[in-house]
mmCIF file of N, CA and C in Angstrom:
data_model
loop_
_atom_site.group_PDB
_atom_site.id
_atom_site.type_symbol
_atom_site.label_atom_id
_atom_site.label_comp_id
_atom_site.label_asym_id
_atom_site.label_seq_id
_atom_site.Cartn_x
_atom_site.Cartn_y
_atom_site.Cartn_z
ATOM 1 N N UNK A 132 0.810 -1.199 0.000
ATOM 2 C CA UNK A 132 0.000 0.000 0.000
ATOM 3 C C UNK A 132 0.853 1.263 0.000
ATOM 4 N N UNK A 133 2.183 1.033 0.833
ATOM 5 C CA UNK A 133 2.640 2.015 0.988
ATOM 6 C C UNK A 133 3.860 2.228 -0.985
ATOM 7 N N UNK A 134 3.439 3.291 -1.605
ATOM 8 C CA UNK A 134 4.743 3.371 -2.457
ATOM 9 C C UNK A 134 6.303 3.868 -2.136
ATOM 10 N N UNK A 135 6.930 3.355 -3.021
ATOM 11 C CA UNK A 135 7.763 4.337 -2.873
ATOM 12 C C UNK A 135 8.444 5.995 -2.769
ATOM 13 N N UNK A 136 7.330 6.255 -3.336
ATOM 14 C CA UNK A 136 6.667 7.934 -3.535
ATOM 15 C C UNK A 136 6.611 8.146 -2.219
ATOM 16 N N UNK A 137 5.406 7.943 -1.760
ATOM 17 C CA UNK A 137 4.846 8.102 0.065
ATOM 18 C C UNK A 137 5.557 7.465 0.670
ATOM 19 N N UNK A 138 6.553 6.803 0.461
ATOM 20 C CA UNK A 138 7.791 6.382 1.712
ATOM 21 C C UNK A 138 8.885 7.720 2.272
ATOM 22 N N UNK A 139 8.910 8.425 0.759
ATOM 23 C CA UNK A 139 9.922 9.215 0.804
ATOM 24 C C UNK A 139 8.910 10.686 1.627
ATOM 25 N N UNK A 140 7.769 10.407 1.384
ATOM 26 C CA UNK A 140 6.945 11.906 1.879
ATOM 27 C C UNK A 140 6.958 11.757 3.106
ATOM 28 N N UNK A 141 6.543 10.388 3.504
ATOM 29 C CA UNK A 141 6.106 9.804 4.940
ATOM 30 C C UNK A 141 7.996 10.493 5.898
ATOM 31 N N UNK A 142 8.952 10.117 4.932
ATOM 32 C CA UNK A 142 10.033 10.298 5.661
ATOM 33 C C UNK A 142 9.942 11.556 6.207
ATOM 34 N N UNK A 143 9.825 12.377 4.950
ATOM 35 C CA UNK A 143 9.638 13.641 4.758
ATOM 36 C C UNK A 143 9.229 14.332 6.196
ATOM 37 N N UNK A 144 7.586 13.794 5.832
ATOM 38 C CA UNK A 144 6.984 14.147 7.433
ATOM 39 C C UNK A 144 7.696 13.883 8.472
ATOM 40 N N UNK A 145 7.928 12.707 8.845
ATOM 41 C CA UNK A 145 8.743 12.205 10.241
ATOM 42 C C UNK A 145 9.815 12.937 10.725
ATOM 43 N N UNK A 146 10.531 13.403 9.569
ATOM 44 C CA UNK A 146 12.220 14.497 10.049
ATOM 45 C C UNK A 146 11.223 15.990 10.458
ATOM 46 N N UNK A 147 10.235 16.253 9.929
ATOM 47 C CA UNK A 147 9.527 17.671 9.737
ATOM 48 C C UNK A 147 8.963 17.875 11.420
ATOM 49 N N UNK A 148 8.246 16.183 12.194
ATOM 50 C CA UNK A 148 7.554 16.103 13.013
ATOM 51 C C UNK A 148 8.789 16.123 14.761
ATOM 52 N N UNK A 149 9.877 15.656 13.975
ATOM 53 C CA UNK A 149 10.294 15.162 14.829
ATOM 54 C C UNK A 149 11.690 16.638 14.943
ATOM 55 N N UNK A 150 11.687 17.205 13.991
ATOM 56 C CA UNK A 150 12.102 18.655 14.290
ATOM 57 C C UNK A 150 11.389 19.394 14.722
ATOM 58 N N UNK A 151 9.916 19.268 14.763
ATOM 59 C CA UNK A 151 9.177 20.442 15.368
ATOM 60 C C UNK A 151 9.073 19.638 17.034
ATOM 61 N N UNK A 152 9.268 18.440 17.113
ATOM 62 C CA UNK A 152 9.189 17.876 18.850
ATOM 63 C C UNK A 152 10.505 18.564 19.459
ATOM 64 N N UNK A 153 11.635 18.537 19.238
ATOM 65 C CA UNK A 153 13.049 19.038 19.247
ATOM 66 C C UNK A 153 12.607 20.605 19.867
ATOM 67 N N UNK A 154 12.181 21.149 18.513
ATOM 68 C CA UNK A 154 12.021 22.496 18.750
ATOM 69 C C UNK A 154 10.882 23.269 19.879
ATOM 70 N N UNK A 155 9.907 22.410 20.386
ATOM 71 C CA UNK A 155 8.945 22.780 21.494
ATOM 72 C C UNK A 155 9.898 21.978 22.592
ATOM 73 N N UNK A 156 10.772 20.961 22.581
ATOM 74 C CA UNK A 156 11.393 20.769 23.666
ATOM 75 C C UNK A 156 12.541 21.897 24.175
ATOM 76 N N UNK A 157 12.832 22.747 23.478
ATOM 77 C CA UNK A 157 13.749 23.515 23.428
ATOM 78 C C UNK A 157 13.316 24.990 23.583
ATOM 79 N N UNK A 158 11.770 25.368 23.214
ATOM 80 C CA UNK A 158 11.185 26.168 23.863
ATOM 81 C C UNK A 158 10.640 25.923 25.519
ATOM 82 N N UNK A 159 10.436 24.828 25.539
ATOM 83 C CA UNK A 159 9.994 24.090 27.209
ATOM 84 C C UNK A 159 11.272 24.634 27.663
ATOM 85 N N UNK A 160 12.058 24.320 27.410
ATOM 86 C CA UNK A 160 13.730 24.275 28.532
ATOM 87 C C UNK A 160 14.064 26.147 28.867
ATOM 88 N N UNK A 161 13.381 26.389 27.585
ATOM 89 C CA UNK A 161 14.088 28.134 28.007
ATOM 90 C C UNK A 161 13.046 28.483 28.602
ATOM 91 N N UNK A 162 11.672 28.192 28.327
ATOM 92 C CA UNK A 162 10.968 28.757 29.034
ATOM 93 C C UNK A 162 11.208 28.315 30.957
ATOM 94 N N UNK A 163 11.059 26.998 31.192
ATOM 95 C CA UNK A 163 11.976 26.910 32.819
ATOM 96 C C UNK A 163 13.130 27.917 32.804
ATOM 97 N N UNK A 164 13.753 27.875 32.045
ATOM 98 C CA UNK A 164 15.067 28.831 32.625
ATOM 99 C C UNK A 164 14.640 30.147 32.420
ATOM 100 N N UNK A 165 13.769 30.773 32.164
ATOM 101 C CA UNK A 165 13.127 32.275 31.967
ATOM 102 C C UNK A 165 12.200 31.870 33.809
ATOM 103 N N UNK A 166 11.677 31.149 33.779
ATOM 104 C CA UNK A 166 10.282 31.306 35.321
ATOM 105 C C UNK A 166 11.780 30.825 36.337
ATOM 106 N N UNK A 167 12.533 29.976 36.510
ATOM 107 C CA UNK A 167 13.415 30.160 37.053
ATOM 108 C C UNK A 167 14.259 31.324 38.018
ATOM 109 N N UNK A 168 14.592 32.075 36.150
ATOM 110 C CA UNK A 168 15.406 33.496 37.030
ATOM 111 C C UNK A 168 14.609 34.660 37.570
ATOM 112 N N UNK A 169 13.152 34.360 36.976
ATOM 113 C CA UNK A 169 12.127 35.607 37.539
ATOM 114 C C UNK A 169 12.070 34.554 38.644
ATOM 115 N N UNK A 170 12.075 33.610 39.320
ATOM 116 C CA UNK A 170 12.019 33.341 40.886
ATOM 117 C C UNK A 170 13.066 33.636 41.505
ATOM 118 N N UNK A 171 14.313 33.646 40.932
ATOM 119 C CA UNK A 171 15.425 33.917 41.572
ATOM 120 C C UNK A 171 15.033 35.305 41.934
ATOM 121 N N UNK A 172 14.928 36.048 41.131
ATOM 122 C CA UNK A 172 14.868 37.731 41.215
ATOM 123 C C UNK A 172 13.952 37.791 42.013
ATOM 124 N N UNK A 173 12.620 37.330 41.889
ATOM 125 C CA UNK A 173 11.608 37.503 43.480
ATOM 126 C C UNK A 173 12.393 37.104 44.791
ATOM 127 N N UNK A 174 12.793 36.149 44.587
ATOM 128 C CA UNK A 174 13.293 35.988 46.332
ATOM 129 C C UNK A 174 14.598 36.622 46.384
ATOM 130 N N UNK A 175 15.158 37.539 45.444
ATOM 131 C CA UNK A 175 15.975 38.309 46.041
ATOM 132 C C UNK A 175 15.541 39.343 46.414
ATOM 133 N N UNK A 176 14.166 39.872 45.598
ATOM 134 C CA UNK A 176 13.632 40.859 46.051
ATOM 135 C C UNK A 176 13.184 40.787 47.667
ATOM 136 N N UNK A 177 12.300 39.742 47.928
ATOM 137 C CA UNK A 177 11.560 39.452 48.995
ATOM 138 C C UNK A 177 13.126 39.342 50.213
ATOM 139 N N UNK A 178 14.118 38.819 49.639
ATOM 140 C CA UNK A 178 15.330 38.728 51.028
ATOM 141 C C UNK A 178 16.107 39.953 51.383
ATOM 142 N N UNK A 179 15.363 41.140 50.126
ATOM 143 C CA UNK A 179 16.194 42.321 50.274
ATOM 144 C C UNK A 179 15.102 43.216 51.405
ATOM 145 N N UNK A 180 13.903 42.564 51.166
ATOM 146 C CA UNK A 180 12.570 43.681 51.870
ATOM 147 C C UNK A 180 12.350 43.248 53.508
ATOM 148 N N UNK A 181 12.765 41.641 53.410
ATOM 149 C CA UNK A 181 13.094 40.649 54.552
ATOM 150 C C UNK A 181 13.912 41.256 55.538
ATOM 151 N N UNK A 182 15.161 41.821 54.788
ATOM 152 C CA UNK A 182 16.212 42.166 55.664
ATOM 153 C C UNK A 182 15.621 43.758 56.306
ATOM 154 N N UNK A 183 15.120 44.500 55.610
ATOM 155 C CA UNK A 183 15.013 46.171 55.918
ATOM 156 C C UNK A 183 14.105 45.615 57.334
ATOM 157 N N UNK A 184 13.341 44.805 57.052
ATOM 158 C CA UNK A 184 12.104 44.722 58.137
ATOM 159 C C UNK A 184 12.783 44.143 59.597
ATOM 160 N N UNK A 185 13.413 42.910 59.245
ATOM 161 C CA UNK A 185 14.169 43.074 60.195
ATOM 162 C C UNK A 185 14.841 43.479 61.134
ATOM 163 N N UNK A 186 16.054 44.341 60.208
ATOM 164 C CA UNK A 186 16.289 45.873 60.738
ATOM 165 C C UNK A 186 15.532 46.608 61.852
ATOM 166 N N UNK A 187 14.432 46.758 61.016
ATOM 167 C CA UNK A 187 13.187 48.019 61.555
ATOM 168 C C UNK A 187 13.291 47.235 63.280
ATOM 169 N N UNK A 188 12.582 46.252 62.668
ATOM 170 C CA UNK A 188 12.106 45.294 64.292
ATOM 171 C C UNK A 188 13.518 44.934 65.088
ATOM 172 N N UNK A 189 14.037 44.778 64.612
ATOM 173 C CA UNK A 189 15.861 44.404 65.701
ATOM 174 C C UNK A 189 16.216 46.007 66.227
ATOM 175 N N UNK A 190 16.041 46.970 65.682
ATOM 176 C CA UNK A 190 16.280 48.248 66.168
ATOM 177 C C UNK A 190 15.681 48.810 67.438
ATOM 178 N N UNK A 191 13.766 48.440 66.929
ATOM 179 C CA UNK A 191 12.515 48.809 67.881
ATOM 180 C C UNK A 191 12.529 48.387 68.937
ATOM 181 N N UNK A 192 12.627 47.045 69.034
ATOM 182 C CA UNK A 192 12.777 45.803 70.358
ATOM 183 C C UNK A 192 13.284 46.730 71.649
ATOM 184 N N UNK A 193 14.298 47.011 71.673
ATOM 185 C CA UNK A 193 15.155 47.432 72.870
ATOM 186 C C UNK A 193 14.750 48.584 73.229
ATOM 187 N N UNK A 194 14.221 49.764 72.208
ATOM 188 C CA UNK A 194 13.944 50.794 72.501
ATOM 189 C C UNK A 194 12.066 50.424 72.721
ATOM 190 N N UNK A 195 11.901 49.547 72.814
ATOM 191 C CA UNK A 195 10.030 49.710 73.162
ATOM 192 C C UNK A 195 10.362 48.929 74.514
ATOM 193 N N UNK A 196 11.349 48.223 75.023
ATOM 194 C CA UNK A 196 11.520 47.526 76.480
ATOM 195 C C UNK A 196 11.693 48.646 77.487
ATOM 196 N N UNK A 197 12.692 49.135 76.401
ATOM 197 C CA UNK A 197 12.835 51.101 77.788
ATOM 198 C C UNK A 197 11.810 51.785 77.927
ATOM 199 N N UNK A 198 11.211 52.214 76.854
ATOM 200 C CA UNK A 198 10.006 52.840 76.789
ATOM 201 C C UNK A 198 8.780 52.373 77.476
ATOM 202 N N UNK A 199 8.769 50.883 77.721
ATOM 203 C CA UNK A 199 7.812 49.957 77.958
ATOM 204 C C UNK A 199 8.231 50.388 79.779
ATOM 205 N N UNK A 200 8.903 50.277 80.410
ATOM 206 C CA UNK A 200 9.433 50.162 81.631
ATOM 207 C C UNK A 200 9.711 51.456 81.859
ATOM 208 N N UNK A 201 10.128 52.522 81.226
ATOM 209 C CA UNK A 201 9.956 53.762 82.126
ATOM 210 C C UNK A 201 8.208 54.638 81.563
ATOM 211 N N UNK A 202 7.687 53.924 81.029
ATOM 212 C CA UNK A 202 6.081 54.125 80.833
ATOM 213 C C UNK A 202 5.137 53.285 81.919
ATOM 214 N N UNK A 203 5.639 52.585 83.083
ATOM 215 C CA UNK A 203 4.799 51.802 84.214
ATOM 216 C C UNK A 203 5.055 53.202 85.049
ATOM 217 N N UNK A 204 5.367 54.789 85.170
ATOM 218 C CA UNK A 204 5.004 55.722 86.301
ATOM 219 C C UNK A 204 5.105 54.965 87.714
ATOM 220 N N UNK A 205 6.184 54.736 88.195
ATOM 221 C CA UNK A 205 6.481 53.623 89.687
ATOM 222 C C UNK A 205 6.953 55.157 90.321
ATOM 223 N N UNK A 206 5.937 54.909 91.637
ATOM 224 C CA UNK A 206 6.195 56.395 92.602
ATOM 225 C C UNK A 206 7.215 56.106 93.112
ATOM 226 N N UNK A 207 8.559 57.084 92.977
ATOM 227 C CA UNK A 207 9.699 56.887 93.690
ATOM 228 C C UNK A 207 9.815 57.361 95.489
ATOM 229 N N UNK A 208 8.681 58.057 96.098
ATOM 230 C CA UNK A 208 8.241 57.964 97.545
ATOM 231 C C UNK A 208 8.023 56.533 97.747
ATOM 232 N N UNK A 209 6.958 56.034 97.547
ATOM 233 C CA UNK A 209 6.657 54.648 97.967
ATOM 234 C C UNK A 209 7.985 53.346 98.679
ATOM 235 N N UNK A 210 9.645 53.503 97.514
ATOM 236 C CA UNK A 210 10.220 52.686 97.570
ATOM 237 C C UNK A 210 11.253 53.236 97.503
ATOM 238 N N UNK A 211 12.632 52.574 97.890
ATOM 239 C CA UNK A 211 13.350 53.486 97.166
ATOM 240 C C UNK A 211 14.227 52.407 96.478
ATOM 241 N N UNK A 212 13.639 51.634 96.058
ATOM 242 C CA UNK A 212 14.051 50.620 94.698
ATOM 243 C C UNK A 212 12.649 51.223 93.340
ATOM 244 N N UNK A 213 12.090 51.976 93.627
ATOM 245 C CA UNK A 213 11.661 52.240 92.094
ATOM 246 C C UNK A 213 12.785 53.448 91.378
ATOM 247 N N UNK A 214 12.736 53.390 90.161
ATOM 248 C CA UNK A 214 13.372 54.310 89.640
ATOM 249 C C UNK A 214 13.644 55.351 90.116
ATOM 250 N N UNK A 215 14.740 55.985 90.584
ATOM 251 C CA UNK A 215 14.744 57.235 91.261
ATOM 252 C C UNK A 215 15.141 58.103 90.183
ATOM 253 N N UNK A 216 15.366 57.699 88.628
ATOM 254 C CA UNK A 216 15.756 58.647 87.875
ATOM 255 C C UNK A 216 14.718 59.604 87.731
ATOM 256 N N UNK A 217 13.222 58.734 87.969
ATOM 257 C CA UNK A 217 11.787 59.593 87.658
ATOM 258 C C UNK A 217 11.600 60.992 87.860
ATOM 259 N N UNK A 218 12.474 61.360 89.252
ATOM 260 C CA UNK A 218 12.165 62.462 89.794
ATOM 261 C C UNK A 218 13.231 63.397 89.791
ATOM 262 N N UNK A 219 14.279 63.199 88.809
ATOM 263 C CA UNK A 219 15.267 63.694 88.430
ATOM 264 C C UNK A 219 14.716 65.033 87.501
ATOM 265 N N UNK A 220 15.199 65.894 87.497
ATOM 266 C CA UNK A 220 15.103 67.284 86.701
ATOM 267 C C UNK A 220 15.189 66.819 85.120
ATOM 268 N N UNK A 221 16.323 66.232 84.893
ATOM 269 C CA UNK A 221 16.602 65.854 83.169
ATOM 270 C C UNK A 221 16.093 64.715 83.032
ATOM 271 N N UNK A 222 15.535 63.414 83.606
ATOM 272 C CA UNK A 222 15.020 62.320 84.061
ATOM 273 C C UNK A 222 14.752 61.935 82.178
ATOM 274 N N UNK A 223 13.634 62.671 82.019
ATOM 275 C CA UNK A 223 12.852 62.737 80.367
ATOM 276 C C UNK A 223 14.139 62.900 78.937
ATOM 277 N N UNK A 224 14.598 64.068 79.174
ATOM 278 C CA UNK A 224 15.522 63.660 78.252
ATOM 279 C C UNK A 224 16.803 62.733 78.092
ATOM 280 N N UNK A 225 17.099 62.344 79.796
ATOM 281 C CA UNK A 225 18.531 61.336 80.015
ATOM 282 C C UNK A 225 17.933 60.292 79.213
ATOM 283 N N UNK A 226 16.179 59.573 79.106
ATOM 284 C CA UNK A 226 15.892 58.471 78.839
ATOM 285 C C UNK A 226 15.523 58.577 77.383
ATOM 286 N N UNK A 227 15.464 60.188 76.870
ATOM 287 C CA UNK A 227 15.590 60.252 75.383
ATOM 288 C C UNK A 227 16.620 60.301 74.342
ATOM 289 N N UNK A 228 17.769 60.633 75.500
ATOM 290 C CA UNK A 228 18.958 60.461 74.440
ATOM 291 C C UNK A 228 19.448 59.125 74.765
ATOM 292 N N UNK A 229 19.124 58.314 75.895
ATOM 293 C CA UNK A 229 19.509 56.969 76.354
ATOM 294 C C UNK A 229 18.889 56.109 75.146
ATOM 295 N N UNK A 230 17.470 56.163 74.432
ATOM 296 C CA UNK A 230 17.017 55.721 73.270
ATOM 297 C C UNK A 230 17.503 55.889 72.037
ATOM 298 N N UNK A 231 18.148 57.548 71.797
ATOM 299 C CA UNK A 231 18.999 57.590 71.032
ATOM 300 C C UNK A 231 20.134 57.159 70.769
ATOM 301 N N UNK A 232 21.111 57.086 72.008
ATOM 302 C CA UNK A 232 22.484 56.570 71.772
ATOM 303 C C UNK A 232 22.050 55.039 71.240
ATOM 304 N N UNK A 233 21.272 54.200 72.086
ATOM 305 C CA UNK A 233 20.657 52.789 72.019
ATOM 306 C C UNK A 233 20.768 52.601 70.282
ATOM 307 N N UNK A 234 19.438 53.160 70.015
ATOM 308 C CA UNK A 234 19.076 53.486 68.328
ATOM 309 C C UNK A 234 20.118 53.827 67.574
ATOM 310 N N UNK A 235 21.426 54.477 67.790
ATOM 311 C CA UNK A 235 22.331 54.948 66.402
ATOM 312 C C UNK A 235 23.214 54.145 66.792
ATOM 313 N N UNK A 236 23.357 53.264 68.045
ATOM 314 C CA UNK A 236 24.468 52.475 68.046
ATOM 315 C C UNK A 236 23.946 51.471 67.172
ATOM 316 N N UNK A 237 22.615 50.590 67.311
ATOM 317 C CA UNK A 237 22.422 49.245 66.240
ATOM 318 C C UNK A 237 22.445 49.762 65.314
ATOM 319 N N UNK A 238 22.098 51.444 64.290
ATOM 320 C CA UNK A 238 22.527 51.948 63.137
ATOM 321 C C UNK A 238 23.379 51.445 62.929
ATOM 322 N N UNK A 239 24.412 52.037 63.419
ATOM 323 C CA UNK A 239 26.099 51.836 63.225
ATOM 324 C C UNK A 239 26.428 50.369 63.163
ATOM 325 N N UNK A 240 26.053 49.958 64.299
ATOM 326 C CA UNK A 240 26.438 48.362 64.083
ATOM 327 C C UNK A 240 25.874 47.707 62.744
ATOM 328 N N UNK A 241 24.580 47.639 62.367
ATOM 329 C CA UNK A 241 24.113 47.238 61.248
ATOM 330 C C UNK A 241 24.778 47.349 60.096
ATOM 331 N N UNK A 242 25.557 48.893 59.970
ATOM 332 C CA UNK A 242 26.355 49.591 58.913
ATOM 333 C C UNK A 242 27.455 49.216 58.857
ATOM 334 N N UNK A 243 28.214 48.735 59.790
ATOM 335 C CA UNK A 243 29.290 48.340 59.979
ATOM 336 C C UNK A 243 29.247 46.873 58.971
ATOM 337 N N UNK A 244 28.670 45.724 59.955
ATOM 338 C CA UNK A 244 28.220 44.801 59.195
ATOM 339 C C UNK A 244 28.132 44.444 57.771
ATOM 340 N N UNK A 245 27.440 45.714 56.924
ATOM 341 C CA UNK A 245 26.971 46.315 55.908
ATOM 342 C C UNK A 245 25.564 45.337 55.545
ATOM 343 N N UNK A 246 24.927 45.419 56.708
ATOM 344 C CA UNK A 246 23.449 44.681 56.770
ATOM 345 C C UNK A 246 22.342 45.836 56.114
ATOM 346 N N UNK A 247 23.104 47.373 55.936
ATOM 347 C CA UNK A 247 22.061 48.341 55.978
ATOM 348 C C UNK A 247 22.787 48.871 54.641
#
């Protein structure tokens, strides 16, 4: 049934079919390596936004424990183990630049690092 004519077409087809399988396998492969590096690039994005937040919160921590503890108002009459800085004249700003030095030292440290 088959001639020699349509042997040679049939071939024909088969190299035609089996170059176009080749060629969608070879679009498959780049296309993984295209969704690939856009994942790479997201999670570098996401480990770059990861880190700032971090930051933020590793900075806050220490300065919301001070804040947290000289915000309980402990009457320094009552004891004289409560804070006696309370009733100090500069009391407010010793504990605002005490937050500050706190705060630009993990700056610095972070920078140092080169985490920032």
């Amino acid at each position: 049934m088959i001639t020699p004519a349509s042997e040679v077409f049939l071939r024909d087809c088969a190299d035609h079919a089996r170059h176009l399988l080749e060629q969608a396998d070879s679009y498959r492969e780049m296309s993984r390596a295209m969704l690939d590096l856009l994942m790479s690039a997201v999670n570098q994005q996401m480990n770059d936004i990861m880190r700032v937040l971090t930051i933020i919160a590793t900075t806050f921590i220490p300065l919301s424990v001070i804040v947290g503890i000289y915000g309980m108002n402990f009457d320094t009459g009552a004891s004289p183990w409560n804070m006696p800085e309370l009733g100090w004249r500069y009391g407010y700003p010793a504990v605002l630049a005490l937050l500050a030095v706190v705060g630009g030292a993990m700056l610095i440290y972070f920078r140092r690092k080169r985490w920032l």
